[in-house]
Amino acid sequence: MASGADRISDLPDDVIHHVLSLLPSRDAVRTCALARRWRDLWRSVPAVRVAGDRGWASFDALARFVDSLLRLRRGGAALDACDFDLRFDGAFPGEELQGDTWIRRALRRQVRALRFAVSTHPRVPIPLSDSPLVSHSLTTLELRGVQGNDQVLDFSSCPSLVDLKMKDCYVGGLGMWSPSLKHLSITYCVFYCDYRTRMDFPSLVTFKFNTNTGRTPLLETMPSLATAAVRLDHFCHDRCANGWYDDCGDAGCKGCHDYYRPDEYDCVFLEGLTEATDLTLLAYSKVYLFNRDLKWCSTFSKLKTLFLNAWFVAPDLSALAWFLQHAPLLERLFLRVSKVPKNLVGMDGSFNQLEQPFAASHLQIVEIYCREVDGIILKILKLLILCVLVSTPRINKTQAVHGHKYVFDGTDIVSLALKGSQFSTYVMYH
């Protein structure tokens, strides 16, 4: 300015701290050279943001900076967020990366939201020491590219933790536990233990489990659960090498061997989701977990919205029928039907008719996404119409037709709405 006045330095400390918290910590520290007043402001900035490895002369220089940054923070200064975003496209520093030390030092500084993300090529996880993370201030934790075993996955020493995200992590513990956690997301992680990891999160409200590798974990009951979205991809080990949905009896099939232990548990996964009101269950067609779990699973007494993909088709639409019978409050049903291997679907006409018809009295909307209206779609429609006709007996098949052609043995069904009820079905092409 023409007068030479330093008006930025006249701003309150809280305002300057907020501005500095938006910068990478390296740039925030550099402001110490601006003027005398700025010399120690960086020590109280409420956010630490470290990115690497670009822009550093060496990894050792990055490590020394992070060590000093955390060590020289002013005691008692609030630390709202700590974000480590470390990407290594070239030579990986290996054991020189003291990620575990930095995480625990940030926790000792009473950080509230902590993100530690490491991305390497090739993919190499950073091991965390096998001792619990301890913090009474931590509310949000995001881990990426780390490896954790038993004790570090016990989050009971973080009583304020409510949000946990894990991505590209290696999970080797027999258990994960937190009495306070409300939101959990686990994506693209590797469960490499020979036994199932037991997950116990009694306060969980939302749960995302997407495209992970290894054996699916064992879920304990989550009485507060509202929303769950699960995708079991072809990386999931819970699939039969011989293409069976039940135990194939082949001792050499790793997928079927030791699938469940009647002396410890029957239902592996779905029982933990039975309190959900909104549920998405997607699976690779050869993954049998959901089909086997339904044999032991109790009623989804609160479920109102359900999304399924092609795994429910075989065998004999029994999974779909199970949900229509055991989700008494179900209102919205979404089905995505793709091509299913013939050895899983069976020959045409192999779907058994229900011995006892049942009513889906709360069902209002069904949407089916498919490439073509084939025999499977027609059988799904037969099952749905049977359920609705039972729940509204005053409607006969002639009265049910409204606005669109209703043909069981053709392929020109577009949509169906039943007069006198709130039920409608839409078949959509994609």
Coordinates of C-alpha atoms in Angstrom, one line a residue:
M1 CA 0.0 0.0 0.0
A2 CA 1.1 3.6 -0.6
S3 CA 1.2 4.3 3.2
G4 CA 3.3 1.2 3.9
A5 CA 0.9 0.2 6.6
D6 CA 0.6 -3.6 7.4
R7 CA -3.1 -4.0 7.8
I8 CA -3.0 -7.8 7.6
S9 CA -0.9 -7.9 10.7
D10 CA -3.6 -5.8 12.5
L11 CA -6.1 -8.6 12.0
P12 CA -7.1 -10.6 15.1
D13 CA -5.1 -13.8 15.7
D14 CA -8.2 -15.9 15.2
V15 CA -8.6 -14.5 11.7
I16 CA -5.0 -15.0 10.8
H17 CA -5.0 -18.5 12.2
H18 CA -8.0 -19.4 10.0
V19 CA -6.3 -18.1 6.9
L20 CA -3.1 -20.0 7.7
S21 CA -5.1 -23.2 8.4
L22 CA -6.2 -23.2 4.7
L23 CA -2.6 -23.3 3.5
P24 CA -0.2 -26.2 3.3
S25 CA 1.8 -26.2 6.6
R26 CA 5.0 -25.7 4.7
D27 CA 3.6 -22.3 3.4
A28 CA 2.1 -21.5 6.8
V29 CA 5.5 -21.9 8.4
R30 CA 7.2 -19.6 5.8
T31 CA 5.0 -16.7 7.0
C32 CA 7.3 -16.5 10.0
A33 CA 9.6 -14.3 7.9
L34 CA 7.0 -11.7 7.2
A35 CA 7.3 -9.7 10.4
R36 CA 8.0 -10.1 14.1
R37 CA 4.3 -10.7 14.9
W38 CA 4.2 -13.6 12.5
R39 CA 7.2 -15.4 13.9
D40 CA 5.3 -17.8 16.1
L41 CA 1.8 -17.7 14.6
W42 CA 2.3 -21.0 12.7
R43 CA 2.8 -22.8 16.0
S44 CA -0.9 -22.2 16.9
V45 CA -2.5 -22.8 13.5
P46 CA -5.6 -25.1 14.1
A47 CA -4.8 -27.3 11.1
V48 CA -1.8 -29.2 10.0
R49 CA -1.6 -30.1 6.3
V50 CA 1.3 -32.0 4.9
A51 CA 1.6 -33.2 1.3
G52 CA 4.5 -35.1 -0.2
D53 CA 6.7 -36.1 -1.9
R54 CA 6.9 -33.4 -4.6
G55 CA 8.6 -30.2 -3.8
W56 CA 11.0 -31.6 -1.2
A57 CA 14.7 -32.1 -1.8
S58 CA 14.5 -35.6 -0.3
F59 CA 12.2 -37.7 1.8
D60 CA 14.5 -37.0 4.8
A61 CA 13.8 -33.3 4.4
L62 CA 10.0 -34.0 4.5
A63 CA 10.4 -36.2 7.6
R64 CA 12.5 -33.6 9.5
F65 CA 9.9 -30.9 8.7
V66 CA 7.0 -33.0 9.9
D67 CA 8.8 -34.0 13.1
S68 CA 9.6 -30.4 13.9
L69 CA 6.1 -29.2 12.9
L70 CA 4.5 -31.5 15.4
R71 CA 7.1 -31.2 18.1
L72 CA 7.3 -27.3 18.1
R73 CA 3.5 -26.7 18.2
R74 CA 2.5 -24.4 21.1
G75 CA 1.3 -26.4 24.0
G76 CA -2.5 -26.1 24.5
A77 CA -3.2 -24.8 21.0
A78 CA -6.3 -26.3 19.5
L79 CA -5.7 -28.7 16.7
D80 CA -9.0 -29.1 14.7
A81 CA -7.5 -31.0 11.8
C82 CA -4.4 -32.9 10.8
D83 CA -4.1 -34.0 7.1
F84 CA -1.2 -36.1 5.8
D85 CA -1.5 -36.7 2.1
L86 CA 1.6 -38.6 1.0
R87 CA 2.0 -39.8 -2.5
F88 CA 5.1 -41.7 -3.8
D89 CA 5.3 -42.5 -7.5
G90 CA 9.0 -43.3 -7.4
A91 CA 11.2 -44.9 -4.8
F92 CA 9.2 -45.7 -1.7
P93 CA 10.9 -44.6 1.6
G94 CA 10.0 -47.8 3.4
E95 CA 10.6 -47.9 7.1
E96 CA 11.9 -44.3 7.0
L97 CA 8.3 -43.1 6.8
Q98 CA 7.3 -42.7 10.4
G99 CA 3.6 -42.7 9.8
D100 CA 2.7 -44.4 13.1
T101 CA 4.8 -41.9 15.0
W102 CA 3.2 -38.9 13.3
I103 CA -0.3 -40.3 13.9
R104 CA 0.3 -40.8 17.6
R105 CA 2.0 -37.5 18.0
A106 CA -1.0 -35.8 16.4
L107 CA -3.3 -37.6 18.9
R108 CA -1.2 -36.4 21.8
R109 CA -1.8 -32.9 20.5
Q110 CA -5.6 -33.5 20.9
V111 CA -6.4 -33.5 17.2
R112 CA -10.1 -33.7 16.4
A113 CA -10.1 -34.8 12.8
L114 CA -7.2 -36.9 11.5
R115 CA -6.5 -38.0 8.0
F116 CA -3.5 -40.1 7.1
A117 CA -3.3 -41.2 3.5
V118 CA -0.4 -42.9 1.8
S119 CA -0.4 -43.8 -1.9
T120 CA 2.4 -45.8 -3.4
H121 CA 3.1 -47.5 -6.6
P122 CA 3.4 -50.4 -6.3
R123 CA 1.0 -50.6 -3.4
V124 CA 2.8 -51.1 -0.1
P125 CA 0.9 -50.6 3.2
I126 CA 2.5 -48.6 6.0
P127 CA 2.4 -50.8 9.2
L128 CA 1.0 -49.3 12.4
S129 CA 2.3 -50.5 15.7
D130 CA 0.1 -53.0 17.4
S131 CA -1.1 -50.8 20.3
P132 CA -4.4 -48.9 20.7
L133 CA -4.8 -45.4 19.4
V134 CA -5.6 -43.3 22.4
S135 CA -7.5 -39.9 22.3
H136 CA -10.4 -38.3 24.0
S137 CA -10.6 -35.5 21.4
L138 CA -10.6 -37.5 18.1
T139 CA -14.0 -37.5 16.4
T140 CA -13.1 -38.2 12.8
L141 CA -10.4 -40.6 11.5
E142 CA -9.5 -41.5 7.9
L143 CA -6.8 -44.0 7.1
R144 CA -5.5 -44.9 3.7
G145 CA -2.7 -47.2 2.7
V146 CA -1.9 -48.5 6.2
Q147 CA -1.7 -52.0 7.8
G148 CA -3.3 -52.6 11.1
N149 CA -3.5 -55.7 13.4
D150 CA -5.5 -56.5 16.5
Q151 CA -4.9 -53.8 19.1
V152 CA -4.7 -50.8 16.7
L153 CA -8.1 -51.8 15.4
D154 CA -9.6 -51.5 18.9
F155 CA -10.9 -48.0 19.0
S156 CA -12.4 -48.1 22.4
S157 CA -9.7 -45.8 23.7
C158 CA -11.1 -43.1 21.4
P159 CA -14.5 -42.5 23.1
S160 CA -15.4 -39.5 21.0
L161 CA -14.8 -41.2 17.7
V162 CA -17.9 -41.1 15.5
D163 CA -16.6 -41.3 11.9
L164 CA -14.1 -43.8 10.5
K165 CA -13.1 -44.2 6.9
M166 CA -10.6 -46.9 5.7
K167 CA -9.4 -47.2 2.1
D168 CA -6.6 -49.3 0.6
C169 CA -5.8 -50.7 4.0
Y170 CA -4.6 -54.1 5.1
V171 CA -6.7 -55.5 8.0
G172 CA -5.0 -58.3 9.8
G173 CA -6.8 -58.3 13.2
L174 CA -9.3 -60.7 14.5
G175 CA -11.5 -57.9 15.7
M176 CA -12.6 -54.3 15.2
W177 CA -14.4 -52.5 18.0
S178 CA -15.7 -49.1 19.0
P179 CA -18.6 -48.3 21.3
S180 CA -19.1 -44.8 20.0
L181 CA -18.6 -45.1 16.2
K182 CA -21.7 -43.9 14.2
H183 CA -20.4 -43.8 10.6
L184 CA -18.1 -46.4 9.0
S185 CA -16.8 -46.8 5.5
I186 CA -14.4 -49.6 4.4
T187 CA -13.5 -49.6 0.7
Y188 CA -10.8 -51.4 -1.3
C189 CA -9.2 -52.9 1.8
V190 CA -7.6 -56.3 2.1
F191 CA -8.7 -58.7 4.9
Y192 CA -5.7 -61.0 4.9
C193 CA -6.3 -63.0 8.1
D194 CA -7.2 -66.7 7.7
Y195 CA -10.1 -66.2 10.1
R196 CA -13.0 -63.7 9.8
T197 CA -12.5 -60.3 11.4
R198 CA -15.2 -59.7 14.0
M199 CA -16.7 -56.2 13.8
D200 CA -18.5 -54.9 16.8
F201 CA -20.0 -51.3 16.4
P202 CA -23.1 -51.2 18.5
S203 CA -23.8 -47.4 17.9
L204 CA -23.3 -47.5 14.1
V205 CA -25.8 -45.6 12.0
T206 CA -24.4 -45.8 8.5
F207 CA -22.2 -48.5 7.1
K208 CA -20.4 -48.7 3.7
F209 CA -18.5 -51.9 2.7
N210 CA -17.3 -51.7 -0.9
T211 CA -15.0 -53.9 -3.1
N212 CA -12.8 -55.4 -0.4
T213 CA -10.5 -58.4 -0.8
G214 CA -10.4 -61.5 1.4
R215 CA -13.0 -63.2 3.7
T216 CA -16.0 -61.1 4.6
P217 CA -15.9 -60.0 8.2
L218 CA -18.3 -61.3 10.8
L219 CA -20.8 -58.6 11.8
E220 CA -22.2 -58.2 15.3
T221 CA -25.7 -56.8 15.8
M222 CA -26.0 -53.0 15.2
P223 CA -29.2 -51.9 16.8
S224 CA -28.9 -48.2 15.7
L225 CA -28.2 -49.0 12.0
A226 CA -30.2 -46.9 9.5
T227 CA -28.4 -47.2 6.2
A228 CA -26.0 -49.8 4.8
A229 CA -24.5 -50.2 1.3
V230 CA -22.5 -53.4 0.6
R231 CA -20.7 -54.5 -2.5
L232 CA -18.9 -57.9 -2.6
D233 CA -16.8 -58.0 -5.8
H234 CA -14.9 -60.8 -7.4
F235 CA -12.1 -60.1 -5.0
C236 CA -14.2 -61.5 -2.2
H237 CA -13.1 -65.0 -1.1
D238 CA -16.6 -66.1 -0.1
R239 CA -17.3 -67.9 -3.4
C240 CA -17.4 -71.5 -4.4
A241 CA -14.8 -72.7 -6.8
N242 CA -17.4 -75.1 -8.2
G243 CA -20.1 -72.5 -8.6
W244 CA -22.4 -73.7 -5.8
Y245 CA -24.5 -71.5 -3.6
D246 CA -24.5 -74.1 -0.9
D247 CA -21.5 -76.1 0.5
C248 CA -20.1 -78.0 -2.4
G249 CA -18.5 -80.6 -0.1
D250 CA -15.2 -80.4 -2.0
A251 CA -12.4 -80.4 0.6
G252 CA -10.2 -78.6 -1.9
C253 CA -12.6 -75.6 -2.3
K254 CA -11.1 -72.8 -0.2
G255 CA -14.3 -70.8 -0.5
C256 CA -16.5 -73.4 1.1
H257 CA -14.0 -74.7 3.6
D258 CA -14.7 -73.4 7.1
Y259 CA -17.4 -71.0 5.8
Y260 CA -19.2 -70.9 9.1
R261 CA -18.8 -72.4 12.5
P262 CA -22.0 -73.6 14.1
D263 CA -20.4 -73.6 17.6
E264 CA -19.5 -69.9 17.2
Y265 CA -21.9 -68.3 14.6
D266 CA -24.2 -69.3 11.8
C267 CA -25.0 -66.0 9.9
V268 CA -21.8 -64.3 9.0
F269 CA -22.8 -60.9 7.7
L270 CA -26.5 -60.2 7.1
E271 CA -27.6 -60.6 10.7
G272 CA -25.6 -57.5 11.6
L273 CA -27.7 -55.5 9.0
T274 CA -31.2 -56.5 10.1
E275 CA -32.0 -53.2 11.8
A276 CA -31.4 -51.2 8.7
T277 CA -34.2 -49.1 7.1
D278 CA -32.3 -48.5 3.8
L279 CA -30.2 -51.4 2.4
T280 CA -28.1 -51.9 -0.7
L281 CA -26.7 -55.4 -1.3
L282 CA -24.6 -55.9 -4.4
A283 CA -22.5 -58.9 -5.2
Y284 CA -20.6 -60.6 -8.0
S285 CA -22.8 -63.4 -9.3
K286 CA -20.5 -66.2 -8.0
V287 CA -20.2 -64.8 -4.4
Y288 CA -22.5 -67.0 -2.3
L289 CA -22.4 -65.1 1.1
F290 CA -25.8 -63.4 0.9
N291 CA -27.6 -66.6 -0.3
R292 CA -26.1 -68.7 2.5
D293 CA -26.6 -66.1 5.2
L294 CA -30.4 -66.0 4.4
K295 CA -30.8 -69.5 5.8
W296 CA -29.8 -68.3 9.3
C297 CA -30.8 -64.6 9.2
S298 CA -33.7 -63.1 11.2
T299 CA -36.4 -60.7 10.0
F300 CA -35.5 -57.2 8.6
S301 CA -38.3 -55.7 10.7
K302 CA -37.5 -52.0 9.9
L303 CA -36.4 -52.3 6.2
K304 CA -38.2 -49.9 3.9
T305 CA -35.9 -49.5 0.9
L306 CA -34.0 -52.4 -0.7
F307 CA -31.6 -52.5 -3.7
L308 CA -30.4 -55.8 -5.1
N309 CA -28.3 -56.8 -8.1
A310 CA -28.2 -60.1 -10.0
W311 CA -27.0 -62.3 -7.1
F312 CA -30.6 -62.7 -6.0
V313 CA -31.6 -64.5 -9.2
A314 CA -30.2 -67.9 -8.4
P315 CA -31.3 -70.3 -7.2
D316 CA -35.0 -70.1 -8.0
L317 CA -35.5 -66.4 -6.9
S318 CA -35.4 -67.7 -3.4
A319 CA -33.4 -64.7 -2.1
L320 CA -36.0 -62.2 -3.5
A321 CA -38.9 -64.3 -2.1
W322 CA -37.1 -64.3 1.3
F323 CA -36.9 -60.5 1.5
L324 CA -40.5 -60.2 0.4
Q325 CA -41.5 -62.5 3.2
H326 CA -39.1 -61.3 5.9
A327 CA -39.2 -57.5 5.4
P328 CA -42.8 -56.8 6.4
L329 CA -42.4 -53.0 6.1
L330 CA -40.7 -52.9 2.7
E331 CA -42.0 -50.1 0.5
R332 CA -39.4 -49.5 -2.2
L333 CA -37.6 -52.3 -4.1
F334 CA -35.0 -51.8 -6.8
L335 CA -33.6 -54.7 -8.8
R336 CA -30.7 -54.6 -11.3
V337 CA -30.7 -57.7 -13.4
S338 CA -27.8 -58.6 -15.6
K339 CA -26.7 -61.7 -17.4
V340 CA -26.1 -64.6 -14.9
P341 CA -24.0 -67.7 -15.7
K342 CA -26.3 -70.5 -16.8
N343 CA -24.9 -72.9 -14.3
L344 CA -26.1 -70.6 -11.5
V345 CA -29.5 -69.7 -13.0
G346 CA -30.4 -73.2 -14.1
M347 CA -32.4 -74.2 -17.1
D348 CA -35.5 -72.3 -18.1
G349 CA -38.5 -73.3 -15.9
S350 CA -36.3 -74.4 -13.0
F351 CA -37.7 -71.6 -10.7
N352 CA -40.0 -73.3 -8.2
Q353 CA -43.4 -71.8 -7.6
L354 CA -44.1 -70.7 -4.0
E355 CA -45.8 -73.4 -2.0
Q356 CA -47.6 -70.8 0.1
P357 CA -48.4 -67.3 -1.3
F358 CA -47.6 -64.4 0.9
A359 CA -48.5 -60.7 1.0
A360 CA -46.2 -57.7 0.6
S361 CA -48.7 -55.3 2.0
H362 CA -46.5 -52.2 2.3
L363 CA -44.8 -52.5 -1.1
Q364 CA -45.4 -49.4 -3.1
I365 CA -42.7 -49.1 -5.8
V366 CA -40.6 -51.7 -7.7
E367 CA -38.1 -50.7 -10.3
I368 CA -36.3 -53.3 -12.4
Y369 CA -33.2 -52.3 -14.4
C370 CA -32.4 -54.8 -17.3
R371 CA -31.0 -54.9 -20.8
E372 CA -33.9 -57.0 -22.1
V373 CA -37.2 -58.4 -20.8
D374 CA -36.4 -62.1 -20.8
G375 CA -37.6 -65.1 -18.9
I376 CA -36.0 -64.1 -15.7
I377 CA -37.8 -60.7 -15.7
L378 CA -41.1 -62.4 -16.4
K379 CA -40.6 -64.7 -13.4
I380 CA -39.7 -61.8 -11.2
L381 CA -42.9 -60.1 -12.3
K382 CA -45.0 -63.2 -11.6
L383 CA -43.6 -63.3 -8.1
L384 CA -44.3 -59.7 -7.5
I385 CA -47.8 -59.7 -8.9
L386 CA -48.6 -62.8 -6.8
C387 CA -47.5 -60.9 -3.7
V388 CA -49.6 -57.9 -4.5
L389 CA -52.7 -59.8 -5.5
V390 CA -52.6 -61.6 -2.2
S391 CA -52.3 -58.4 -0.3
T392 CA -55.1 -56.8 -2.3
P393 CA -57.5 -59.7 -3.0
R394 CA -60.2 -57.5 -4.4
I395 CA -58.0 -56.9 -7.5
N396 CA -58.1 -59.6 -10.2
K397 CA -55.6 -59.9 -13.0
T398 CA -57.9 -58.2 -15.5
Q399 CA -58.5 -55.2 -13.3
A400 CA -54.7 -55.0 -12.5
V401 CA -53.8 -53.8 -16.0
H402 CA -53.6 -50.1 -16.2
G403 CA -52.1 -48.0 -19.0
H404 CA -49.7 -50.6 -20.4
K405 CA -49.7 -54.0 -21.8
Y406 CA -49.4 -56.9 -19.3
V407 CA -48.1 -60.0 -21.0
F408 CA -46.6 -62.9 -19.1
D409 CA -45.3 -64.8 -22.1
G410 CA -44.1 -61.9 -24.2
T411 CA -41.4 -59.3 -24.0
D412 CA -43.3 -56.1 -24.3
I413 CA -43.9 -55.3 -20.6
V414 CA -42.9 -51.7 -20.0
S415 CA -44.6 -50.9 -16.7
L416 CA -47.5 -52.1 -14.5
A417 CA -49.7 -50.3 -12.0
L418 CA -52.4 -51.9 -10.0
K419 CA -55.7 -50.1 -9.6
G420 CA -56.9 -49.7 -6.1
S421 CA -53.5 -50.0 -4.5
Q422 CA -50.3 -48.0 -4.2
F423 CA -48.2 -50.5 -6.0
S424 CA -46.4 -49.8 -9.3
T425 CA -43.7 -51.7 -11.2
Y426 CA -41.4 -50.2 -13.8
V427 CA -39.1 -52.2 -16.0
M428 CA -36.3 -50.0 -17.3
Y429 CA -33.7 -50.7 -20.1
H430 CA -30.1 -49.7 -19.7

